[in-house]
Short mmCIF file of C-alpha atoms in Angstrom, two decimals:
data_model
loop_
_atom_site.label_atom_id
_atom_site.label_comp_id
_atom_site.label_asym_id
_atom_site.label_seq_id
_atom_site.Cartn_x
_atom_site.Cartn_y
_atom_site.Cartn_z
CA UNK A 1 110.34 130.73 52.13
CA UNK A 2 109.18 130.18 55.73
CA UNK A 3 109.73 126.42 55.37
CA UNK A 4 113.28 127.04 54.17
CA UNK A 5 114.00 129.29 57.14
CA UNK A 6 112.66 126.68 59.57
CA UNK A 7 114.84 124.02 57.93
CA UNK A 8 117.89 126.30 58.17
CA UNK A 9 117.19 126.98 61.88
CA UNK A 10 116.83 123.26 62.59
CA UNK A 11 120.14 122.48 60.90
CA UNK A 12 121.80 125.27 62.84
CA UNK A 13 120.38 123.92 66.11
CA UNK A 14 121.61 120.41 65.31
CA UNK A 15 125.10 121.74 64.51
CA UNK A 16 125.09 123.62 67.81
CA UNK A 17 124.24 120.48 69.78
CA UNK A 18 126.83 118.49 67.81
CA UNK A 19 129.47 121.06 68.68
CA UNK A 20 128.66 120.52 72.36
CA UNK A 21 128.82 116.72 72.19
CA UNK A 22 132.57 116.20 72.47
CA UNK A 23 133.15 118.93 75.09
CA UNK A 24 130.26 117.50 77.09
CA UNK A 25 131.73 114.02 76.76
CA UNK A 26 135.09 115.29 78.01
CA UNK A 27 133.47 117.07 80.97
CA UNK A 28 131.45 113.97 81.93
CA UNK A 29 134.51 111.77 81.63
CA UNK A 30 136.55 114.16 83.77
CA UNK A 31 133.86 114.27 86.44
CA UNK A 32 133.67 110.46 86.47
CA UNK A 33 137.46 110.19 86.85
CA UNK A 34 137.38 112.73 89.70
CA UNK A 35 134.59 110.79 91.40
CA UNK A 36 136.55 107.54 91.12
CA UNK A 37 139.66 109.24 92.55
CA UNK A 38 137.68 110.70 95.46
CA UNK A 39 136.02 107.37 96.23
CA UNK A 40 139.35 105.57 96.00
CA UNK A 41 140.85 108.12 98.38
CA UNK A 42 137.99 107.56 100.83
CA UNK A 43 138.52 103.80 100.55
CA UNK A 44 142.22 104.18 101.39
CA UNK A 45 141.40 106.37 104.40
CA UNK A 46 138.83 103.85 105.62
CA UNK A 47 141.31 100.99 105.22
CA UNK A 48 143.84 102.90 107.31
CA UNK A 49 141.17 103.59 109.92
CA UNK A 50 140.19 99.90 109.94
CA UNK A 51 143.78 98.83 110.63
CA UNK A 52 144.00 101.16 113.61
CA UNK A 53 140.69 99.98 115.08
CA UNK A 54 141.21 96.24 114.51
CA UNK A 55 144.60 96.16 116.28
CA UNK A 56 144.15 94.60 119.73
CA UNK A 57 146.10 95.37 122.89
CA UNK A 58 148.61 92.59 122.17
CA UNK A 59 149.37 94.06 118.76
CA UNK A 60 147.56 91.42 116.71
CA UNK A 61 144.91 92.26 114.16
CA UNK A 62 141.42 91.15 115.12
CA UNK A 63 138.77 90.39 112.55
CA UNK A 64 135.79 92.72 112.81
CA UNK A 65 132.44 91.14 111.88
CA UNK A 66 129.50 93.54 111.58
CA UNK A 67 125.76 93.02 111.15
CA UNK A 68 123.59 95.76 109.70
CA UNK A 69 120.31 95.51 111.59
CA UNK A 70 118.76 98.96 112.29
CA UNK A 71 115.85 97.43 114.23
CA UNK A 72 117.77 94.89 116.31
CA UNK A 73 115.67 95.60 119.42
CA UNK A 74 112.44 94.54 117.70
CA UNK A 75 110.90 91.21 118.59
CA UNK A 76 110.38 89.60 115.18
CA UNK A 77 111.77 86.55 113.43
CA UNK A 78 114.46 88.62 111.71
CA UNK A 79 115.89 89.56 115.08
CA UNK A 80 115.98 85.92 116.13
CA UNK A 81 118.08 85.21 113.02
CA UNK A 82 120.47 88.02 114.04
CA UNK A 83 121.08 86.75 117.57
CA UNK A 84 121.39 83.11 116.53
CA UNK A 85 123.82 84.07 113.75
CA UNK A 86 125.94 86.05 116.22
CA UNK A 87 125.93 83.17 118.69
CA UNK A 88 126.98 80.69 115.98
CA UNK A 89 129.84 82.89 114.76
CA UNK A 90 131.07 83.56 118.31
CA UNK A 91 131.35 79.83 118.88
CA UNK A 92 133.46 79.34 115.75
CA UNK A 93 135.42 82.63 115.77
CA UNK A 94 135.75 83.57 119.47
CA UNK A 95 138.69 85.96 118.88
CA UNK A 96 136.77 88.22 116.47
CA UNK A 97 135.20 91.57 117.34
CA UNK A 98 131.45 91.64 116.80
CA UNK A 99 129.55 94.79 115.89
CA UNK A 100 125.84 95.47 115.35
CA UNK A 101 124.75 98.64 113.55
CA UNK A 102 121.44 99.67 115.10
CA UNK A 103 119.14 102.65 115.12
CA UNK A 104 117.67 101.85 118.53
CA UNK A 105 119.12 104.96 120.17
CA UNK A 106 116.50 105.01 122.94
CA UNK A 107 118.12 102.01 124.67
CA UNK A 108 121.66 100.96 125.51
CA UNK A 109 123.54 97.83 124.50
CA UNK A 110 122.87 95.97 127.73
CA UNK A 111 119.14 96.58 127.42
CA UNK A 112 119.19 95.24 123.86
CA UNK A 113 120.94 92.05 124.97
CA UNK A 114 118.51 91.62 127.87
CA UNK A 115 115.62 92.07 125.44
CA UNK A 116 117.04 89.34 123.18
CA UNK A 117 117.19 86.96 126.14
CA UNK A 118 113.71 87.89 127.38
CA UNK A 119 112.04 87.49 123.98
CA UNK A 120 114.05 84.70 122.36
CA UNK A 121 115.78 82.94 125.24
CA UNK A 122 119.15 83.67 123.57
CA UNK A 123 122.25 84.78 125.46
CA UNK A 124 125.51 85.52 123.62
CA UNK A 125 128.75 83.98 124.87
CA UNK A 126 131.01 86.95 124.02
CA UNK A 127 130.57 90.74 124.09
CA UNK A 128 129.03 92.69 121.21
CA UNK A 129 129.69 96.31 120.35
CA UNK A 130 126.71 98.39 119.23
CA UNK A 131 127.14 101.26 116.78
CA UNK A 132 124.13 103.53 117.23
CA UNK A 133 122.86 105.22 114.06
CA UNK A 134 121.05 108.56 114.28
CA UNK A 135 119.59 108.58 110.78
CA UNK A 136 117.33 105.53 111.00
CA UNK A 137 114.37 107.76 110.16
CA UNK A 138 115.66 107.72 106.57
CA UNK A 139 114.45 104.12 106.16
CA UNK A 140 111.05 104.62 107.81
CA UNK A 141 108.24 104.02 105.32
CA UNK A 142 106.23 106.92 106.80
CA UNK A 143 108.83 109.32 105.39
CA UNK A 144 107.96 108.29 101.83
CA UNK A 145 104.19 108.27 101.17
CA UNK A 146 105.00 107.85 97.47
CA UNK A 147 107.85 105.94 95.80
CA UNK A 148 108.36 104.19 99.12
CA UNK A 149 110.65 101.43 97.83
CA UNK A 150 112.99 103.91 96.15
CA UNK A 151 112.94 106.32 99.08
CA UNK A 152 113.74 103.67 101.67
CA UNK A 153 116.47 102.16 99.49
CA UNK A 154 118.17 105.52 98.91
CA UNK A 155 117.74 106.30 102.60
CA UNK A 156 119.50 103.02 103.46
CA UNK A 157 122.55 104.20 101.49
CA UNK A 158 122.87 107.29 103.70
CA UNK A 159 122.25 105.16 106.79
CA UNK A 160 124.89 102.70 105.59
CA UNK A 161 127.31 105.57 105.02
CA UNK A 162 126.79 106.70 108.62
CA UNK A 163 127.52 103.14 109.76
CA UNK A 164 130.64 102.83 107.61
CA UNK A 165 132.06 106.14 108.87
CA UNK A 166 131.79 104.91 112.46
CA UNK A 167 133.16 101.40 112.00
CA UNK A 168 134.83 99.69 109.03
CA UNK A 169 134.50 95.90 109.40
CA UNK A 170 136.34 93.07 107.67
CA UNK A 171 133.12 91.14 107.14
CA UNK A 172 129.78 92.87 106.63
CA UNK A 173 126.48 91.00 106.77
CA UNK A 174 123.18 92.70 105.96
CA UNK A 175 120.70 90.73 108.03
CA UNK A 176 117.65 92.92 107.43
CA UNK A 177 117.30 93.28 103.68
CA UNK A 178 118.98 96.63 102.90
CA UNK A 179 120.65 95.46 99.69
CA UNK A 180 121.60 98.98 98.59
CA UNK A 181 124.23 99.05 101.37
CA UNK A 182 126.10 96.07 99.87
CA UNK A 183 128.09 97.93 97.14
CA UNK A 184 128.89 100.69 99.64
CA UNK A 185 130.60 98.30 102.08
CA UNK A 186 132.16 96.17 99.34
CA UNK A 187 133.66 98.82 97.07
CA UNK A 188 134.14 101.75 99.45
CA UNK A 189 134.69 99.87 102.70
CA UNK A 190 136.68 97.05 101.10
CA UNK A 191 134.71 94.42 103.06
CA UNK A 192 133.68 90.89 102.34
CA UNK A 193 129.88 91.21 102.16
CA UNK A 194 127.09 88.76 102.77
CA UNK A 195 123.34 89.06 103.03
CA UNK A 196 120.54 87.15 104.67
CA UNK A 197 117.36 87.87 102.72
CA UNK A 198 114.10 87.44 104.59
CA UNK A 199 111.97 89.05 101.91
CA UNK A 200 113.04 90.63 98.61
CA UNK A 201 112.48 94.39 98.51
CA UNK A 202 110.62 93.83 95.25
CA UNK A 203 109.39 90.54 93.84
CA UNK A 204 107.95 89.24 90.62
CA UNK A 205 104.67 88.79 92.51
CA UNK A 206 104.59 92.51 93.26
CA UNK A 207 105.17 93.20 89.57
CA UNK A 208 102.26 90.91 88.71
CA UNK A 209 99.94 92.74 91.14
CA UNK A 210 100.66 96.07 89.44
CA UNK A 211 100.59 94.59 85.93
CA UNK A 212 97.19 93.00 86.51
CA UNK A 213 95.91 96.17 88.25
CA UNK A 214 95.01 94.29 91.43
CA UNK A 215 94.56 96.10 94.74
CA UNK A 216 97.18 95.20 97.34
CA UNK A 217 99.13 96.67 100.25
CA UNK A 218 101.70 97.83 97.67
CA UNK A 219 99.16 98.95 95.06
CA UNK A 220 96.58 101.57 96.05
CA UNK A 221 93.04 101.49 94.65
CA UNK A 222 93.35 104.86 92.85
CA UNK A 223 96.31 103.47 90.86
CA UNK A 224 94.48 100.30 89.85
CA UNK A 225 91.60 102.40 88.50
CA UNK A 226 93.89 104.49 86.29
CA UNK A 227 95.55 102.63 83.36
CA UNK A 228 98.12 105.42 82.84
CA UNK A 229 99.22 105.43 86.50
CA UNK A 230 99.40 101.64 86.43
CA UNK A 231 101.73 101.78 83.40
CA UNK A 232 103.91 104.41 85.05
CA UNK A 233 104.13 102.39 88.26
CA UNK A 234 104.93 99.22 86.31
CA UNK A 235 107.83 100.99 84.56
CA UNK A 236 109.03 102.29 87.94
CA UNK A 237 108.87 98.77 89.40
CA UNK A 238 110.78 97.24 86.47
CA UNK A 239 113.51 99.88 86.71
CA UNK A 240 113.74 99.43 90.47
CA UNK A 241 113.88 95.63 90.09
CA UNK A 242 116.78 96.02 87.63
CA UNK A 243 118.75 98.25 90.03
CA UNK A 244 117.87 95.97 92.95
CA UNK A 245 119.33 93.06 91.00
CA UNK A 246 122.56 94.99 90.36
CA UNK A 247 123.17 95.92 94.00
CA UNK A 248 122.19 92.46 95.23
CA UNK A 249 124.66 90.79 92.87
CA UNK A 250 127.48 92.55 94.78
CA UNK A 251 127.02 90.10 97.64
CA UNK A 252 129.76 87.48 98.02
CA UNK A 253 127.39 85.19 99.93
CA UNK A 254 123.61 85.17 99.74
CA UNK A 255 121.40 83.30 102.19
CA UNK A 256 117.63 83.11 101.80
CA UNK A 257 115.09 81.84 104.29
CA UNK A 258 112.75 79.78 102.10
CA UNK A 259 112.09 78.24 98.70
CA UNK A 260 109.81 81.16 97.84
CA UNK A 261 112.51 83.75 98.58
CA UNK A 262 115.09 81.64 96.73
CA UNK A 263 113.05 81.66 93.52
CA UNK A 264 112.67 85.45 93.58
CA UNK A 265 116.29 86.20 94.49
CA UNK A 266 117.60 83.90 91.76
CA UNK A 267 115.31 85.68 89.30
CA UNK A 268 116.40 89.18 90.37
CA UNK A 269 120.01 88.90 91.58
CA UNK A 270 121.12 86.02 89.30
CA UNK A 271 123.83 84.79 91.69
CA UNK A 272 122.91 81.13 91.95
CA UNK A 273 126.53 80.06 92.49
CA UNK A 274 126.67 81.72 95.93
CA UNK A 275 123.03 81.47 97.06
CA UNK A 276 121.79 78.96 99.63
CA UNK A 277 118.62 78.30 101.58
CA UNK A 278 119.25 78.73 105.32
CA UNK A 279 116.00 78.17 107.17
CA UNK A 280 115.62 80.66 110.03
CA UNK A 281 116.20 79.34 113.53
CA UNK A 282 113.08 78.49 115.47
CA UNK A 283 113.29 77.62 119.14
CA UNK A 284 111.39 74.42 118.50
CA UNK A 285 112.88 72.51 121.44
CA UNK A 286 111.49 75.01 123.96
CA UNK A 287 108.03 74.61 122.47
CA UNK A 288 108.39 70.84 122.11
CA UNK A 289 108.73 70.72 125.90
CA UNK A 290 105.05 71.68 126.18
CA UNK A 291 103.04 68.55 127.01
CA UNK A 292 101.02 67.40 124.02
CA UNK A 293 97.56 66.81 125.41
CA UNK A 294 94.11 68.00 124.42
CA UNK A 295 94.14 71.50 125.87
CA UNK A 296 91.44 71.90 128.46
CA UNK A 297 93.22 74.11 131.00
CA UNK A 298 90.80 76.92 130.14
CA UNK A 299 87.19 76.62 128.98
CA UNK A 300 86.47 76.96 125.27
CA UNK A 301 89.08 77.51 122.56
CA UNK A 302 91.88 80.03 122.19
CA UNK A 303 93.02 81.26 118.76
CA UNK A 304 96.44 82.97 118.63
CA UNK A 305 98.18 85.05 116.00
CA UNK A 306 101.96 85.53 116.38
CA UNK A 307 103.75 88.18 114.30
CA UNK A 308 104.86 91.80 114.16
CA UNK A 309 102.16 94.38 113.51
CA UNK A 310 103.16 95.23 109.96
CA UNK A 311 100.68 95.96 107.13
CA UNK A 312 101.70 92.95 105.04
CA UNK A 313 100.78 90.59 107.91
CA UNK A 314 97.12 91.37 107.09
CA UNK A 315 95.79 91.12 110.64
CA UNK A 316 92.44 92.69 109.59
CA UNK A 317 91.69 89.51 107.62
CA UNK A 318 91.91 87.50 110.85
CA UNK A 319 89.48 89.80 112.67
CA UNK A 320 87.01 89.78 109.77
CA UNK A 321 87.18 86.00 109.48
CA UNK A 322 86.72 85.67 113.24
CA UNK A 323 83.70 87.98 113.14
CA UNK A 324 82.24 85.99 110.26
CA UNK A 325 82.75 82.81 112.27
CA UNK A 326 80.87 84.24 115.27
CA UNK A 327 78.12 85.97 113.28
CA UNK A 328 77.29 82.85 111.29
CA UNK A 329 77.40 80.80 114.50
CA UNK A 330 79.50 78.15 112.81
CA UNK A 331 80.64 76.99 116.24
CA UNK A 332 79.34 76.94 119.79
CA UNK A 333 78.36 80.11 121.65
CA UNK A 334 80.79 83.05 121.18
CA UNK A 335 81.97 83.33 124.84
CA UNK A 336 83.85 80.03 124.39
CA UNK A 337 86.13 81.57 121.73
CA UNK A 338 88.88 84.15 122.07
CA UNK A 339 91.33 85.58 119.51
CA UNK A 340 94.67 86.84 120.89
CA UNK A 341 97.16 88.84 118.81
CA UNK A 342 100.76 88.51 120.00
CA UNK A 343 103.47 90.61 118.38
CA UNK A 344 106.12 93.28 118.53
CA UNK A 345 105.68 97.00 117.83
CA UNK A 346 108.78 98.58 116.30
CA UNK A 347 107.60 102.19 116.19
CA UNK A 348 104.63 104.55 116.32
CA UNK A 349 103.37 103.32 112.95
CA UNK A 350 103.05 99.80 114.35
CA UNK A 351 101.27 101.17 117.43
CA UNK A 352 98.87 103.03 115.15
CA UNK A 353 98.11 99.80 113.31
CA UNK A 354 97.28 98.08 116.61
CA UNK A 355 94.84 100.88 117.44
CA UNK A 356 93.26 100.49 113.99
CA UNK A 357 92.83 96.77 114.65
CA UNK A 358 91.16 97.54 117.97
CA UNK A 359 88.73 99.87 116.20
CA UNK A 360 88.03 97.25 113.54
CA UNK A 361 87.15 94.68 116.20
CA UNK A 362 84.82 97.27 117.79
CA UNK A 363 83.20 98.07 114.44
CA UNK A 364 82.55 94.36 113.86
CA UNK A 365 81.24 93.91 117.40
CA UNK A 366 83.82 91.33 118.49
CA UNK A 367 85.98 93.48 120.80
CA UNK A 368 84.99 91.37 123.81
CA UNK A 369 86.58 88.31 122.23
CA UNK A 370 89.79 89.94 120.86
CA UNK A 371 92.93 90.76 122.89
CA UNK A 372 96.29 92.30 121.99
CA UNK A 373 99.56 91.36 123.70
CA UNK A 374 102.38 93.71 122.69
CA UNK A 375 106.10 92.97 123.18
CA UNK A 376 105.41 90.29 125.78
CA UNK A 377 108.19 88.18 127.38
CA UNK A 378 109.07 84.80 125.89
CA UNK A 379 107.60 82.84 128.81
CA UNK A 380 104.25 84.57 128.36
CA UNK A 381 104.28 83.78 124.63
CA UNK A 382 104.97 80.15 125.47
CA UNK A 383 102.06 80.07 127.92
CA UNK A 384 99.63 81.40 125.32
CA UNK A 385 100.77 78.88 122.72
CA UNK A 386 100.48 76.06 125.24
CA UNK A 387 96.80 76.93 125.76
CA UNK A 388 95.87 77.67 122.13
CA UNK A 389 93.91 75.34 119.91
CA UNK A 390 94.57 77.14 116.61
CA UNK A 391 97.41 79.35 115.38
CA UNK A 392 96.44 81.91 112.70
CA UNK A 393 98.58 83.36 109.92
CA UNK A 394 97.24 85.52 107.06
CA UNK A 395 100.19 87.11 105.24
CA UNK A 396 100.12 86.68 101.48
CA UNK A 397 103.45 85.31 100.24
CA UNK A 398 105.04 85.24 103.69
CA UNK A 399 108.76 84.75 103.05
CA UNK A 400 109.00 82.04 105.70
CA UNK A 401 106.91 82.19 108.87
CA UNK A 402 108.76 81.59 112.14
CA UNK A 403 105.49 82.17 114.00
CA UNK A 404 103.93 79.35 111.97
CA UNK A 405 106.71 76.94 112.97
CA UNK A 406 106.48 77.97 116.64
CA UNK A 407 102.74 77.34 116.64
CA UNK A 408 103.24 73.89 115.15
CA UNK A 409 106.03 73.02 117.62
CA UNK A 410 103.90 74.19 120.54
CA UNK A 411 101.12 71.85 119.51
CA UNK A 412 98.61 74.31 118.07
CA UNK A 413 96.90 73.44 114.81
CA UNK A 414 98.15 75.98 112.28
CA UNK A 415 95.89 77.72 109.77
CA UNK A 416 98.18 79.67 107.42
CA UNK A 417 97.85 81.55 104.15
CA UNK A 418 97.98 79.38 101.07
CA UNK A 419 101.11 80.99 99.61
CA UNK A 420 104.83 81.63 100.12
CA UNK A 421 106.92 79.82 102.73
CA UNK A 422 104.04 78.24 104.69
CA UNK A 423 102.73 76.61 101.52
CA UNK A 424 106.09 75.55 100.05
CA UNK A 425 108.21 74.72 103.09
CA UNK A 426 106.29 74.49 106.36
CA UNK A 427 102.66 73.31 106.21
CA UNK A 428 103.48 70.32 104.04
CA UNK A 429 102.66 66.63 104.61
CA UNK A 430 105.00 64.72 106.92
CA UNK A 431 105.29 61.03 106.08
CA UNK A 432 101.95 61.28 104.31
CA UNK A 433 100.08 62.91 107.21
CA UNK A 434 98.74 66.47 107.19
CA UNK A 435 100.48 68.99 109.47
CA UNK A 436 98.04 71.90 109.27
CA UNK A 437 95.66 73.82 107.05
CA UNK A 438 95.85 76.59 104.42
CA UNK A 439 93.29 79.21 103.42
CA UNK A 440 93.00 82.47 101.45
CA UNK A 441 89.68 84.33 101.83
CA UNK A 442 87.64 85.36 104.89
CA UNK A 443 85.17 82.61 104.09
CA UNK A 444 87.97 80.03 103.78
CA UNK A 445 89.41 80.99 107.15
CA UNK A 446 86.05 81.03 108.92
CA UNK A 447 85.02 77.66 107.51
CA UNK A 448 88.40 76.04 108.23
CA UNK A 449 88.40 77.31 111.83
CA UNK A 450 84.92 75.84 112.26
CA UNK A 451 86.12 72.57 110.71
CA UNK A 452 89.11 72.32 113.08
CA UNK A 453 86.97 73.04 116.14
CA UNK A 454 84.43 70.43 115.06
CA UNK A 455 87.08 67.68 114.90
CA UNK A 456 87.35 65.08 117.59
CA UNK A 457 90.11 65.49 120.17
CA UNK A 458 91.81 62.36 118.79
CA UNK A 459 91.91 63.73 115.24
CA UNK A 460 93.33 67.07 116.40
CA UNK A 461 95.96 65.25 118.45
CA UNK A 462 97.06 63.26 115.40
CA UNK A 463 97.56 66.44 113.34
CA UNK A 464 99.49 68.10 116.16
CA UNK A 465 101.82 65.10 116.49
CA UNK A 466 102.55 65.13 112.74
CA UNK A 467 103.19 68.87 112.82
CA UNK A 468 105.61 68.52 115.74
CA UNK A 469 107.51 65.73 114.04
CA UNK A 470 108.00 67.88 110.93
CA UNK A 471 109.59 70.97 112.53
CA UNK A 472 112.96 69.56 113.63
CA UNK A 473 114.49 70.82 110.34
CA UNK A 474 113.89 74.38 111.58
CA UNK A 475 115.79 74.05 114.87
CA UNK A 476 118.56 76.34 116.15
CA UNK A 477 121.08 73.54 115.67
CA UNK A 478 120.19 73.07 112.00
CA UNK A 479 120.42 76.82 111.47
CA UNK A 480 123.91 77.01 112.98
CA UNK A 481 125.21 74.24 110.72
CA UNK A 482 123.79 75.65 107.48
CA UNK A 483 124.59 79.27 108.37
CA UNK A 484 128.25 78.60 109.20
CA UNK A 485 128.63 76.48 106.09
CA UNK A 486 127.20 79.28 103.92
CA UNK A 487 129.28 82.16 105.35
CA UNK A 488 132.55 80.20 105.39
CA UNK A 489 133.56 81.82 102.10
CA UNK A 490 133.59 85.27 103.76
CA UNK A 491 136.37 84.22 106.14
CA UNK A 492 138.83 82.73 103.65
#
């Protein structure tokens, strides 16, 4: 009797849900139609606003070209791409209006341009308008201790909306990797959209780290120890990768900075017909002007590390390898060696990381031989590279490595991580001769540094000459040619 009553209740419940199906479908459909109408209305309003803004004093419409780069006042390789791209476009399209969306509200436009000249030796030939965004905190990783990728990506949509409401361009280029802004500007703003991808937000390598339960900067130890949490995170990563592929495929033109990035973007975005490798511009000529002689201006040997103070750069590995080198006395007495970190700090999180590196060097007892140079002028960077014997790089799967190229052009012997862009594109043989060295572990780095320092001056000079000869393909001139060729489709 009880079983019959339960069966009757279940059937009644199923009939109730069935009765709601069609009304629910109608309501959902109506809401979707309303949403489309609202978005279409917003698009029409934005198009009208764009026509008013793009009309010049002589009554002609001017093309508005905008770059989305919330951290344009930082001193990294991505910012060098931004300024070189702007300079190249201004040469070809001098009548256009150029806009940069930035979150650097603590400085003005003139200070940003002066910073670009001071750090990169780049001066634009036409004016640039800066649209200052107040909601940049929405893309700060510190705001999302968990589900960081999703949080920052959703935050970028709101930041992109703020940008779109202030200025509606004809051509929109995301030059910093915020792919979730692409559909917003394409379908709501009615823009031609392009993207320059330095590093995919998620990669198949990141999926492999979680799948294999390996500890990494994107995979905390407590997750690797818990099979259930690892499964949940893997599902989250796969879902995010799928959505990332959808938004990325909205781009009309895709430029990537290396073979490594190309492979991942083709796998995720699946837009091979409009994707090209555009190597980032490196000011190789400025560094090639440094005389190529065995560096004896200062006693001993100088090791330099050039790069922003971000967690993925893995600066602690360099300090630990350096300490191992000194402790094992693989080379001459410690006072003859010095390790100098040169890089840009974007925010307080980066400054905190520098302080943590200082403490690590103190804990390992090498603080006397380690220095930090933050946001230094270009000329000072050039001076350090001219005196250095070895350039260090330790980022796993670095997308490209402008700092690596600069070290090679300046005549330092590069020791880079055996992965990503350095392995595939940069530290490769040139006409059969080696151009540098690759390593992975602390022991590898310590032993390779010792090996380089033990070489004869003649042997080091030969490697430096080969490295210099190989970097011409990364020049500003080569970048301008390939960049303009790639974005040409956006202006037709």
